[in-house]
Coordinates of C-alpha atoms in Angstrom, one line a residue:
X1 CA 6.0 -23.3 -33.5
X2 CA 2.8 -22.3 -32.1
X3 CA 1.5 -20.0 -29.7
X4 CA 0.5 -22.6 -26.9
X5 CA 3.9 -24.5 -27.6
X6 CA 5.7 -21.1 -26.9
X7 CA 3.8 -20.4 -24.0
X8 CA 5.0 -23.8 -22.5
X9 CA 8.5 -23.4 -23.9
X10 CA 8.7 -20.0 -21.8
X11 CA 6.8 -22.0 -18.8
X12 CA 9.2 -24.8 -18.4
X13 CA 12.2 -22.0 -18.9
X14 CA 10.7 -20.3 -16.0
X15 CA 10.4 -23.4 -14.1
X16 CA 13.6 -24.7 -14.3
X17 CA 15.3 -21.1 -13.6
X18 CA 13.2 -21.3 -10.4
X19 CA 14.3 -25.1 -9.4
X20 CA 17.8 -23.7 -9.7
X21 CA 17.6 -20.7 -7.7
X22 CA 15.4 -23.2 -5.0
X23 CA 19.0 -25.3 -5.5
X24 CA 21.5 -22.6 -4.9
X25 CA 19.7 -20.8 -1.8
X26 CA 20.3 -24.6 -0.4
X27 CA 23.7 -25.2 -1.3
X28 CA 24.1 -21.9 0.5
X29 CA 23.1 -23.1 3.4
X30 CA 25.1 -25.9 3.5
X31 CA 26.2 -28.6 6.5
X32 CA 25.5 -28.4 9.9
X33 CA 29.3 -27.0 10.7
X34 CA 28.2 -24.0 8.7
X35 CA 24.9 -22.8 9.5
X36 CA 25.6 -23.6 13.4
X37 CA 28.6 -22.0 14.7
X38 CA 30.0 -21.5 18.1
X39 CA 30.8 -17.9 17.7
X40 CA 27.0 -17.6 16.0
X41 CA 24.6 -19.6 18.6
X42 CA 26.6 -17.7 21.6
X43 CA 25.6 -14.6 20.1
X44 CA 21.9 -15.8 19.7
X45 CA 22.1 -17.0 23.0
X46 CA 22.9 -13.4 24.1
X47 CA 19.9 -12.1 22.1
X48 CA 17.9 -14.4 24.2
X49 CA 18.7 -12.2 27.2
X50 CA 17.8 -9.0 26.2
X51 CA 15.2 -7.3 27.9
X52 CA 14.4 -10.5 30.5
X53 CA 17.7 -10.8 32.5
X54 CA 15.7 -10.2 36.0
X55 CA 14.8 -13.3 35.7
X56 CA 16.7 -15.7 37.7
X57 CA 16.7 -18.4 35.3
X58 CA 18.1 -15.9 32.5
X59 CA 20.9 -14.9 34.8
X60 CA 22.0 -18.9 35.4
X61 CA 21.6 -19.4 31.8
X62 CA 24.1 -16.5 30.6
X63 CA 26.2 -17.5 33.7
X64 CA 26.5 -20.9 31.6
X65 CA 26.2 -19.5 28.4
X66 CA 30.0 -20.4 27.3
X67 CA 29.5 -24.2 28.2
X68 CA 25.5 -24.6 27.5
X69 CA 26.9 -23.1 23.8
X70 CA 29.1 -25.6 23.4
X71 CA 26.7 -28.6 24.7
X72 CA 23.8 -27.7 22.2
X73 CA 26.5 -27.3 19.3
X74 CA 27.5 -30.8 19.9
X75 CA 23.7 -32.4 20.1
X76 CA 22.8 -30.3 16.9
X77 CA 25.7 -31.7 15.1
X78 CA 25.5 -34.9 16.2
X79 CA 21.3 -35.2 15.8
X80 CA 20.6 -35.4 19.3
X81 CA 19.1 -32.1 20.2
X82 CA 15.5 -32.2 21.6
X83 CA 13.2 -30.1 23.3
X84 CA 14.1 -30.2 27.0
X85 CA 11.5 -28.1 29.1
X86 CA 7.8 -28.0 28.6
X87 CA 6.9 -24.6 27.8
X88 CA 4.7 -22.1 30.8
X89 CA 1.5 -22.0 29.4
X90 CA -0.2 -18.7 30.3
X91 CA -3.5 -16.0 28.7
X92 CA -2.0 -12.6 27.8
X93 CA -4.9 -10.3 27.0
X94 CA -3.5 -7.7 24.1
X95 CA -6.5 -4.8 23.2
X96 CA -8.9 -6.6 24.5
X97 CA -8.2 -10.4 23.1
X98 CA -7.4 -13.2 25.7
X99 CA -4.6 -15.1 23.6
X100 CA -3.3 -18.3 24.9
X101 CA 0.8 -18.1 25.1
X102 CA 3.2 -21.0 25.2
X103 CA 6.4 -19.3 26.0
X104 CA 9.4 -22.1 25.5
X105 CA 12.3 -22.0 28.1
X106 CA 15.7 -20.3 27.4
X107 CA 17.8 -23.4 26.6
X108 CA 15.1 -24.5 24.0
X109 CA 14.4 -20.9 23.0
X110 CA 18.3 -20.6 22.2
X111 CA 17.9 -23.3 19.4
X112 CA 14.7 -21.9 18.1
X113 CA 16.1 -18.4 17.5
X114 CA 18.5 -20.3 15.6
X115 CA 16.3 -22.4 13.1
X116 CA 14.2 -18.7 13.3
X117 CA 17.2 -17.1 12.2
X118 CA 19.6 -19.4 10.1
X119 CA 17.0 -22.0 8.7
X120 CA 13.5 -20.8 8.3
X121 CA 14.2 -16.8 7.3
X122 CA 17.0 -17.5 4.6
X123 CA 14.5 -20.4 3.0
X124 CA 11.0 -18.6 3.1
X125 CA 11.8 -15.2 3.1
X126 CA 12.6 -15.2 -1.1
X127 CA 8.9 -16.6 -1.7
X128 CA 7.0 -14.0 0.5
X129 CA 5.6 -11.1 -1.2
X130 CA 6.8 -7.5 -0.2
X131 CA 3.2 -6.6 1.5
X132 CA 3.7 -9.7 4.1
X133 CA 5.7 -7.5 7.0
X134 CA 4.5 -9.3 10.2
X135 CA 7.5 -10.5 12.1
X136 CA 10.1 -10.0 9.8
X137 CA 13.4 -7.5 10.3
X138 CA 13.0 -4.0 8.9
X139 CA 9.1 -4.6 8.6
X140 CA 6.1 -4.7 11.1
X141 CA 2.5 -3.2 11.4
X142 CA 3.2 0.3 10.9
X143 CA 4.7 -0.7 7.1
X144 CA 1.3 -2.2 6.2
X145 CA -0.2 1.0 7.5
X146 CA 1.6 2.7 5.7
X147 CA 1.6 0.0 2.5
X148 CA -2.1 0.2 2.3
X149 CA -2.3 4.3 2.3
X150 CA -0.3 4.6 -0.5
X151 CA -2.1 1.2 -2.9
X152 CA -5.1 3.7 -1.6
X153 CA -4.3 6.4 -3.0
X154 CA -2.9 4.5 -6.2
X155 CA -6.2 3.5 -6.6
X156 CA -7.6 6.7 -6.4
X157 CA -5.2 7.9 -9.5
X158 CA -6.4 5.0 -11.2
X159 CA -10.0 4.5 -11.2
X160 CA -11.2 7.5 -8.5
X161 CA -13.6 5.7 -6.3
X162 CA -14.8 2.9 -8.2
X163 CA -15.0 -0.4 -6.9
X164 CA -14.0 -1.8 -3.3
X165 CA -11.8 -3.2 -0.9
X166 CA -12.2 -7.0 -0.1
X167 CA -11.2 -7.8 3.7
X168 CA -10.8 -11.0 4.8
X169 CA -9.7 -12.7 8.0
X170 CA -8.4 -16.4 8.8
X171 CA -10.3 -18.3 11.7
X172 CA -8.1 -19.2 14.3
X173 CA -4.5 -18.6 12.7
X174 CA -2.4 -20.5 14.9
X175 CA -4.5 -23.0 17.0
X176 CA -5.5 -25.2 13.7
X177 CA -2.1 -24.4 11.7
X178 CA -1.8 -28.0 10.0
X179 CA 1.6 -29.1 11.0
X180 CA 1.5 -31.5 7.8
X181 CA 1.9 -28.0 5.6
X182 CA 4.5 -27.1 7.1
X183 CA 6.5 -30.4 6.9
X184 CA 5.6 -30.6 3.5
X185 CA 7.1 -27.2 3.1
X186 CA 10.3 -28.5 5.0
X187 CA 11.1 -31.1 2.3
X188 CA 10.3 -28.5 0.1
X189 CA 12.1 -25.4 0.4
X190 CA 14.9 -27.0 3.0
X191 CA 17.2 -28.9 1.3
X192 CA 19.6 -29.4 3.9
X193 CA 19.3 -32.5 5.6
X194 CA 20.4 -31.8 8.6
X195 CA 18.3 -27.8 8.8
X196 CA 15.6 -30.0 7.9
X197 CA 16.0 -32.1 11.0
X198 CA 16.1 -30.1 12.9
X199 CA 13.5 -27.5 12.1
X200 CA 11.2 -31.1 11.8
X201 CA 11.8 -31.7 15.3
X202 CA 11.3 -28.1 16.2
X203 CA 7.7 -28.2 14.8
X204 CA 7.0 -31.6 15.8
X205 CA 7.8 -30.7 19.4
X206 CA 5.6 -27.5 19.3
X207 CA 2.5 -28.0 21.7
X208 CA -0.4 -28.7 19.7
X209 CA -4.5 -28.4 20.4
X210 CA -6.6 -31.7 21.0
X211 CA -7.3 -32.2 17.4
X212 CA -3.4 -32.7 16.7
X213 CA -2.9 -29.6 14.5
X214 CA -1.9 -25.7 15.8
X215 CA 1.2 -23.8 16.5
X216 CA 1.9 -22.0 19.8
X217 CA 2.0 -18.6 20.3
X218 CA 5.1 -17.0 22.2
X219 CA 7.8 -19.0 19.8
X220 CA 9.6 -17.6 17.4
X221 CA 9.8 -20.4 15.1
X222 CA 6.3 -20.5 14.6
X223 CA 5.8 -16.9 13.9
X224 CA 8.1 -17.5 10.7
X225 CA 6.3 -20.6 9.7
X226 CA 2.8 -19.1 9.9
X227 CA 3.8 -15.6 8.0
X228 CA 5.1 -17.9 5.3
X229 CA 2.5 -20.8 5.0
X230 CA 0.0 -18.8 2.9
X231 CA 2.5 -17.6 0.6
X232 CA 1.0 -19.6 -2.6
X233 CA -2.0 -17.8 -2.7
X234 CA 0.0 -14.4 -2.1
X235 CA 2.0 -15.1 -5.2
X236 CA -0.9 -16.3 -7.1
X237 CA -3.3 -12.6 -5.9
X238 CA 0.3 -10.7 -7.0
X239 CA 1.4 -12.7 -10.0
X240 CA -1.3 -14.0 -11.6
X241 CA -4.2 -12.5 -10.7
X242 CA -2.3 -9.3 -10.6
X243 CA -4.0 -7.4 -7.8
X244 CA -1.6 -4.4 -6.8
X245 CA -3.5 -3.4 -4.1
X246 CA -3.6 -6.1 -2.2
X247 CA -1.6 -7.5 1.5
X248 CA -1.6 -9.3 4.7
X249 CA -0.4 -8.7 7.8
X250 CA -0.8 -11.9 9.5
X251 CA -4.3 -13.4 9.2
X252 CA -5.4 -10.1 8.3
X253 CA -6.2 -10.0 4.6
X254 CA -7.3 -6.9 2.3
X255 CA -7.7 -7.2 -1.9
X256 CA -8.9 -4.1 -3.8
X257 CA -10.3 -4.2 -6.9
X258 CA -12.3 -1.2 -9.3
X259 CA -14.6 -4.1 -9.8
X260 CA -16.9 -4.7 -7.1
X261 CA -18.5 -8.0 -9.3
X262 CA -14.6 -9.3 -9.6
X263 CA -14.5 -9.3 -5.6
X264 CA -17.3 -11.1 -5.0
X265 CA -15.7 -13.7 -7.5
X266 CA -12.1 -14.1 -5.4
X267 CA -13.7 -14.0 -2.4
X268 CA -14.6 -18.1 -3.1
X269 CA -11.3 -18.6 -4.9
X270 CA -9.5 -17.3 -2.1
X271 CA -11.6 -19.3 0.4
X272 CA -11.2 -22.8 -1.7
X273 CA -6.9 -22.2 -2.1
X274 CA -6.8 -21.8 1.6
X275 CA -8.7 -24.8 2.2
X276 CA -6.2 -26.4 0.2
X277 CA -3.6 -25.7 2.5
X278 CA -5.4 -26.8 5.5
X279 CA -6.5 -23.0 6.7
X280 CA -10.1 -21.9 7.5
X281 CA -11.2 -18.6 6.4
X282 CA -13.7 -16.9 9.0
X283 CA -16.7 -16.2 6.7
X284 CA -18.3 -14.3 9.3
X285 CA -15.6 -11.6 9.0
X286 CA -15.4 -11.7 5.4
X287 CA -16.9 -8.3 3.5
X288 CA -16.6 -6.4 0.3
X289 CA -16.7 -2.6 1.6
X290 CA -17.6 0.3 -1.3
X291 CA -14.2 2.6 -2.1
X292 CA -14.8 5.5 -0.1
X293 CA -16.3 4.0 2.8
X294 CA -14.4 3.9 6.1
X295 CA -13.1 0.1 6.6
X296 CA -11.1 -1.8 9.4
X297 CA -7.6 -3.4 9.2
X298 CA -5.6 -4.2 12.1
X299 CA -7.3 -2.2 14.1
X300 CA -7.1 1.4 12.5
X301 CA -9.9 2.7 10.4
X302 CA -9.0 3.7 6.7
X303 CA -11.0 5.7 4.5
X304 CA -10.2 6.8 1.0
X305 CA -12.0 11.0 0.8
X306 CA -12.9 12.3 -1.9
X307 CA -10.1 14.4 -2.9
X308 CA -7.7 11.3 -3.3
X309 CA -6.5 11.1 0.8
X310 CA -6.2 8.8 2.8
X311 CA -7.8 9.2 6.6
X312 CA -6.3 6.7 9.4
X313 CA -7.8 7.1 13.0
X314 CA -6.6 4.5 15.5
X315 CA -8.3 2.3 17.6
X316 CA -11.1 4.5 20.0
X317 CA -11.1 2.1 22.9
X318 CA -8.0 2.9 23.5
X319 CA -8.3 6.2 24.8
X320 CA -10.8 4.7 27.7
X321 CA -8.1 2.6 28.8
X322 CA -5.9 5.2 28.4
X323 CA -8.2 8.1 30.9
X324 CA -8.9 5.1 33.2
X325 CA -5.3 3.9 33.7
X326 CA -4.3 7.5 33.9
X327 CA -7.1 8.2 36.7
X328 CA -6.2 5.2 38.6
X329 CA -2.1 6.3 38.5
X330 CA -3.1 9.5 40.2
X331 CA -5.2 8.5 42.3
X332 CA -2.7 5.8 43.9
X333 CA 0.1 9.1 43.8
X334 CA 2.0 7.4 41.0
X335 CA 3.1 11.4 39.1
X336 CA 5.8 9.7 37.1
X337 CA 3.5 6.3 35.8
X338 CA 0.7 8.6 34.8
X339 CA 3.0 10.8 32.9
X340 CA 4.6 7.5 31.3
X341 CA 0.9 6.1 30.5
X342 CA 0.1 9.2 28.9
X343 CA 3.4 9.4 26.5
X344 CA 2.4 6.0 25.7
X345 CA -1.0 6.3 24.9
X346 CA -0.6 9.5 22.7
X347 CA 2.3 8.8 21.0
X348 CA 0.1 6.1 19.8
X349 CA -2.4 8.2 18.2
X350 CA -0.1 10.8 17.3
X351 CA 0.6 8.0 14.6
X352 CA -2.4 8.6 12.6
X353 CA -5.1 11.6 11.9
X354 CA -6.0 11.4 15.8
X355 CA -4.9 15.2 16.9
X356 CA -8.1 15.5 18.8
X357 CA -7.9 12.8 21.1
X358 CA -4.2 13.7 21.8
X359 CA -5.4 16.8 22.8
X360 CA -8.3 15.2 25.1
X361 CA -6.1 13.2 26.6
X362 CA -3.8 15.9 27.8
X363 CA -7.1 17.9 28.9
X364 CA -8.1 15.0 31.3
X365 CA -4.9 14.7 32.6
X366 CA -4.3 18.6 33.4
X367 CA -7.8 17.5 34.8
X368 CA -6.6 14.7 37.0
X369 CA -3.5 16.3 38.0
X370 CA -5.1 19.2 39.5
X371 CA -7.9 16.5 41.1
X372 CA -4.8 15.3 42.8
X373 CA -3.2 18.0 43.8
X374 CA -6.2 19.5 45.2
X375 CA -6.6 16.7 47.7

């Protein structure tokens, strides 16, 4: 036997061990009686309560909650469930971003926690790669942080401060998501019929932009299917390109390399695989920064010293809307909201190497305080 007919031999071994772990993670899933119990959507439907019950349309809904259970039980079995309320459509402006949110009703947002939850988690989650942690349980931003510091300083033992960091961001993530992905990835990766259903209709029911493609923000559904969708070219950076330093936390991409040449390489490899799935790769963001040199992700500056650390410093324009809200608290005689902006904004910094603008902030409180008082 030859080489190549080895090398195949061990490909189509590998291939067929992944088809049947594909099979087993859906025959674990199983029917419709399974995956959507009573005792399991009323407790979803209490975790749609939490933290909103003000609300007087949360308070009818868990007034109901024992009958509405049993109703959408009954049209998920039988096929019937659709989306009943158009979602509120509303701009949120987070650090300075106006996003557009579509936030989905209760009754609908019931169901979507449970193809969140039960459907879309179990099927994607053993295809992501460890260094995607946006919206999933036991993850989140401050994991990438602290992900990224330590490839950093990996590096460092490796190759010193040769080479670069690659950073690369997707052009509007959500708003031209192609909804045709992520059927395909339905019939793919759900083989349940009836989870496939109904995460279908789930999608197909999600507001879309004029040009028939996108994904709302505000559902939790579409936060799983996003962090999931560029999951082929993660496994192909961490398998078979085998870039260790390299993640993602969201559309926010970095890929660091001792070989500055290399990156410029990837960079139009990565661009082309996205296109393939349908996503568009803001060139004007895109940027090969020298190892050593302080860089940008998610809003926190990095920067790899000399001596092998790793320097984080948080977000500066945070601190002016931290001294403005804290000035405007005082000066409206709100003691306790100041002091509650103020916790807020420092235990923020207090995250990264940003001891000096938690001390500046307390100075220009004292400062305000005593302003106040003086009056």
């Amino acid at each position: 036997m030859t080489n190549d007919e080895r090398r195949e031999a061990r490909y189509q071994r590998r291939k067929a061990a992944r088809k049947a772990k594909l099979q087993q993670r859906g025959m674990q899933l199983g029917a419709a009686e399974q995956w959507c119990t009573y005792r399991r959507l009323y407790r979803l439907g209490k975790a749609c309560c939490k933290g909103v019950r003000y609300k007087q349309s949360i308070q009818n809904f868990e007034r109901h909650l024992f009958s509405l259970t049993a109703a959408r039980r009954r049209e998920i079995l039988d096929g019937t469930w659709k989306q009943r309320h158009k979602p509120s459509h509303f701009t949120l402006c987070e650090r300075g971003k106006v996003r557009p949110i579509d936030a989905p009703h209760v009754e609908d947002r019931h169901v979507q926690k449970l193809v969140s939850k039960d459907i879309l988690e179990p099927c994607y989650k053993p295809s992501m790669i460890y260094d995607n942690g946006a919206s999933q349980t036991g993850k989140g931003l401050h994991l990438a942080y602290r992900r990224l510091s330590e490839q950093l300083r990996n590096h460092y033992r490796r190759h010193g401060l040769q080479g670069g960091v690659l950073l690369l961001d997707l052009k509007t993530f959500f708003p031209n998501a192609p909804k045709d992905q992520i059927l395909k990835r339905h019939q793919e990766l759900i083989l349940s019929p009836s989870a496939r259903e109904l995460a279908d209709r789930v999608v197909v029911a999600a507001p879309e932009t004029s040009s028939g493609r996108g994904m709302p923000l505000g559902m939790e559904p579409s936060q799983q299917e996003m962090i999931a969708l560029p999951s082929a070219v993660d496994n192909w950076l961490k398998c078979q390109r085998r870039y260790k330093m390299a993640g993602h936390y969201m559309d926010d991409y970095y890929v660091g390399s001792h070989d500055v040449g290399e990156l410029r390489e990837l960079k139009d490899e990565l661009v082309e695989r996205f296109g393939r799935l349908g996503i568009t790769v803001n060139e004007n963001k895109v940027q090969i920064v020298p190892m050593g040199k302080p860089f940008r992700f998610c809003k926190v500056q990095f920067c790899l010293t000399a001596a092998g650390g790793v320097k984080r410093h948080a977000f500066r324009d945070s601190a002016k809307r931290g001294r403005r809200k804290i000035r405007l608290l005082w000066a409206q005689e709100k003691a306790q909201a100041a002091r509650d902006a103020l916790v807020a904004h420092t235990a923020y910094y207090a995250k990264h190497h940003d001891h000096g603008r938690v001390q500046r902030l307390y100075g220009y409180y004292k400062q305000c305080e005593r302003s106040a008082k003086g009056q």
